Structure formats: C-alpha cells, structure tokens
C-alpha positions as MATLAB code, in Angstrom:
seq = 'QPQFVESGGGFAQAGGSLRLSCTVNGDPKYSNLDMGWFRQDPGKRPEFIAGISKDNEVTSSTSIGARFTISRDNSKSMVYLQMNNLIPEDTSLYRCVVGHEPLRDYVYFWGEGTQVTVSS';
ca = [
       0.000    0.000    0.000;
       1.352    3.452   -0.872;
       1.996    6.163    1.657;
       0.362    9.480    0.852;
       1.796   12.814    1.963;
      -0.873   15.448    1.398;
      -0.422   19.140    2.049;
      -1.633   22.565    1.069;
      -4.977   22.613    2.790;
      -5.966   25.316    5.213;
      -8.147   28.375    5.455;
      -9.030   30.683    2.605;
     -11.510   33.432    1.984;
     -14.055   33.201   -0.768;
     -12.415   34.145   -4.035;
      -9.033   33.002   -2.826;
      -6.779   30.173   -3.949;
      -5.090   27.123   -2.509;
      -2.797   24.548   -4.043;
      -2.940   21.009   -2.767;
      -0.011   18.648   -3.167;
       0.227   14.914   -2.732;
       3.270   12.681   -2.839;
       2.636    8.990   -3.395;
       5.445    6.961   -1.850;
       6.093    3.291   -2.180;
       6.364    0.837   -5.048;
       7.450    2.628   -8.249;
       4.542    1.002  -10.056;
       2.235    3.473   -8.348;
       3.603    6.198  -10.624;
       1.982    4.353  -13.548;
      -1.470    4.640  -12.049;
      -3.977    7.408  -12.426;
      -3.810    9.935   -9.603;
      -6.462   12.304   -8.478;
      -8.545   13.991   -5.837;
     -11.846   13.419   -4.135;
     -13.420   15.470   -1.417;
     -15.495   14.166    1.418;
     -17.787   15.728    3.996;
     -18.559   13.996    7.296;
     -21.095   11.227    6.884;
     -21.187   11.567    3.110;
     -19.755    9.614    0.220;
     -16.593   10.959   -1.383;
     -17.119   13.256   -4.343;
     -14.849   12.892   -7.365;
     -13.025   16.116   -8.231;
     -10.396   15.304  -10.856;
      -8.055   12.611  -12.095;
      -4.967   12.539  -14.286;
      -3.219    9.670  -16.017;
       0.535    9.228  -16.221;
       0.209   10.563  -19.779;
      -1.533   13.689  -18.443;
      -5.019   12.853  -19.647;
      -7.393   14.704  -17.356;
     -10.930   13.949  -16.248;
     -12.778   16.267  -13.916;
     -16.111   16.839  -12.334;
     -18.418   19.316  -13.988;
     -19.231   20.678  -10.534;
     -15.882   22.447  -10.265;
     -15.986   24.011  -13.713;
     -12.733   25.679  -14.684;
     -11.880   26.753  -11.141;
      -9.701   23.737  -10.301;
      -6.746   22.401  -12.280;
      -5.047   19.082  -11.725;
      -1.482   18.318  -12.701;
       1.199   15.778  -11.852;
       4.937   15.324  -11.813;
       5.780   11.715  -12.594;
       9.427   12.152  -11.662;
       8.379   13.027   -8.121;
       5.271   10.830   -7.905;
       3.273   13.928   -7.082;
      -0.144   15.204   -8.011;
      -1.399   18.742   -7.488;
      -4.745   20.482   -7.361;
      -4.754   24.208   -8.001;
      -7.984   25.638   -6.642;
      -8.984   29.162   -7.646;
     -12.033   31.309   -6.973;
     -12.847   29.250   -3.920;
     -16.374   29.324   -2.567;
     -17.627   28.256    0.884;
     -19.135   25.128   -0.688;
     -15.582   23.952   -1.454;
     -15.052   23.433    2.260;
     -14.267   19.753    2.671;
     -11.618   17.113    3.347;
      -9.658   16.646    0.136;
      -8.256   13.171   -0.350;
      -5.546   12.092   -2.757;
      -6.125    8.781   -4.534;
      -4.540    6.379   -6.995;
      -6.355    3.948   -9.234;
      -7.204    3.415  -12.875;
      -9.484    4.938  -15.458;
     -12.167    5.974  -14.878;
     -10.752    7.110  -11.568;
     -14.152    8.168  -10.251;
     -15.063    4.469  -10.194;
     -11.760    2.634   -9.669;
      -9.796    3.920   -6.702;
      -7.243    1.510   -5.310;
      -5.910    3.514   -2.375;
      -6.936    6.623   -0.457;
      -4.945    9.228    1.381;
      -6.198   10.482    4.722;
      -6.827   13.948    3.336;
      -6.081   17.592    3.897;
      -8.785   19.924    5.172;
      -9.859   22.958    3.174;
     -12.039   25.582    4.808;
     -13.376   28.530    2.838;
     -15.020   31.436    4.622;
     -17.489   33.820    3.063;
];
C-alpha cells in the first residue's frame, strides 16, 4: 500500500486560492497509475473532483468548472490540485487517490486527506 503525503490545505476566503499537493510513496509502479482527488464531507460519500493519467489525460467533475486544475509530476510521484475562486461550498476534506481509469469508479488507495475551509 502506498503512503500518501498530502499538504496545502488550510483556510481561505471566498475568491481566494489554494494549491494542494500529494506525494505517493512506495512501489514505483504506483507512478503508472492514475492519480487524483476526491473530497469528502462527514457522513457523506466521497465526491470525485479530478483525475490525471501518467500521460496527463485529465478527467474532472463538472461541478468544479474551470476553477480547479489538476497536474502531476511523474518524476516526483506527485499530483497537485490548483484551486482558484474558492467558494464556501468547497469546504471539505480533500483526499488524494490512486487507481485506474475511470478514476471516479476505480480507486485503489486513499490518502487520509487535507482539510480545506473557505469562509465567506
């Protein structure tokens, strides 16, 4: 099982930006998997945000529009989520994942998450 190191969460005001980072440590084969982000509120099912393949093919939720951008650095086994124009409804626990396409349906492993809180 990989070890996830997630960072970048915190507090932001509405309209602000945050950049989440996730390092996936462990077997080098994990770098061949799709990486991505979900968010999860207490007592609710995780919501798919975005995924990216090792060849940089991106899938994303329509709910985020163009406000969030996912990217990855294969050499560092890292995936990023740039979040702009944050709104209070973006407040959630953001969890890094690895899996295969379509990532919204096939997650192998989950990180513990980094909390994002957006104030109005």
